[in-house]
Amino acid sequence: MPAPSVVPHHSALPLVVTWTADGRAVRILDQRALPEHEAYLDIAELRDACDAIRTLAVRGAPAIGVFAAMVLATIAEQGRGDAYAQRDQIRAAAAQLRATRPTAVNLAWAIDRTLAVLLRVDAHDVLGTTQALRAEADAIRAEDAAMCRAIGEHGASLLGAGTSVLTHCNAGALATAGIGTALAPMYVAHERGVRVHVFANETRPLRQGARLTAWELARAGVSATVLPDGAAAGLLASGRVALVLVGADRIAVNGDTANKVGTYGVALAARAHGVPFYVAAPASTFDGVTPHGAGIPIEERDARELAPLPQGVAVWNPAFDITPASLITGFITDRGILHSPFADGANGVRPPPPRLGV
Ligand code: MRU
């Protein structure tokens, strides 16, 4: 997709990943401080960039991919002087960034796309390499924003006045370079004067739903209710939710979907109570290589995120879980809505095309 020069953004929503004014660093909204503080970090060092991803200062599958591409462009700029040293630094930085979080395929996708630029540029052209990486990072960022907008336009067709939607974690503007994925349809509907309501699961243990989703929905004027994760099944049983809409960190070839831990339970409850369950994701989230969910690596996080705990207690703290394709009503992508059953070849989301239903 060619990079659009101007991508309309929602004026009330933050841009979470931008360049600093001098272009020498990447500015991120530090999501660890939300909702209390709206603080920004300027990142120019690789170590700080890796820390920012690991500690979720910047988070959400598309946003960390965009951020990594911009960091690599920054590293290229710093490496100017010796062509071989520059390329070594870019490749070493790419390896470290890739290792920060394993589940979101968008991170590896953006890094691979950036490294592919090196194959197209004259290996002795230091300035050309720097400019090409910068242009690629800008393209990745603009394309992400455009894909979010397209997801919003397609997804808004599912929403009518008064529709109530349940979401899990944060798949909004804070997780992307645009208006989000799972929240984008609500923003587009709201822009069109269609008033919807969002139930936002709190999202244990780091509370992305309560801290982040509720924050950005409030900024945009979309009405929202936060509930503890454990209340989601009861809410679905009550008939107060028309559909579930979540994001994704990776979608396997057969449609099995990795998303924030707890998503699978929501999908099971939605199926039990006959509530449609949609996954919203851009092309960069579709993994055309991993055949099914069992092949998706699941990040395990530090036990301290569940603190306080009795001393010596064992902890299992997976950051994500897998929702089987059989529980998913449809995928809202930037290219349209794919409805179940996911027939082989019915999507063509991105090359290599995922073969949903295999
Ligand atoms: O651990 P996080 O906060 O990065 O997890 C984020 C999610 O699970 C999102 O739903 C997913 O990345 C999609 S964001 C558009």
Coordinates of C-alpha atoms and ligand atoms in Angstrom, one line a residue, residues 56 59-62 101 168-171 175-176 181 208 247-249 259-260 320, ligand 1:
L56 CA 4.9 -1.1 28.1
R59 CA 2.5 -1.0 23.7
G60 CA -0.1 -2.5 21.4
A61 CA 1.0 -4.7 18.5
P62 CA 0.9 -2.0 15.7
R101 CA 8.3 -9.0 22.9
H168 CA -10.9 -6.3 26.2
C169 CA -7.5 -4.6 26.8
N170 CA -6.7 -1.6 24.7
A171 CA -6.8 -1.8 20.9
A175 CA -2.0 0.9 20.6
T176 CA -1.5 2.2 17.0
T181 CA -8.3 -1.2 15.6
Q208 CA -5.0 -1.5 30.0
G247 CA -7.8 -6.4 18.7
A248 CA -5.1 -9.0 18.0
D249 CA -1.4 -9.5 18.4
N259 CA -4.7 -11.3 22.0
K260 CA -4.4 -10.0 25.6
F320 CA -1.7 -13.3 25.9
Ligands
MRU1 O1 0.4 -6.2 26.3 P1 -0.2 -5.1 25.5 O2 -0.9 -4.0 26.2 O3 0.7 -4.6 24.4 O4 -1.4 -5.9 24.7 C1 -2.1 -5.3 23.7 C2 -3.2 -6.1 23.2 O5 -3.4 -7.3 23.5 C3 -4.0 -5.5 22.0 O6 -5.3 -6.0 22.0 C4 -3.3 -5.9 20.7 O7 -2.0 -5.6 20.7 C5 -4.0 -5.2 19.6 S1 -3.6 -3.4 19.6 C6 -4.3 -2.7 18.2

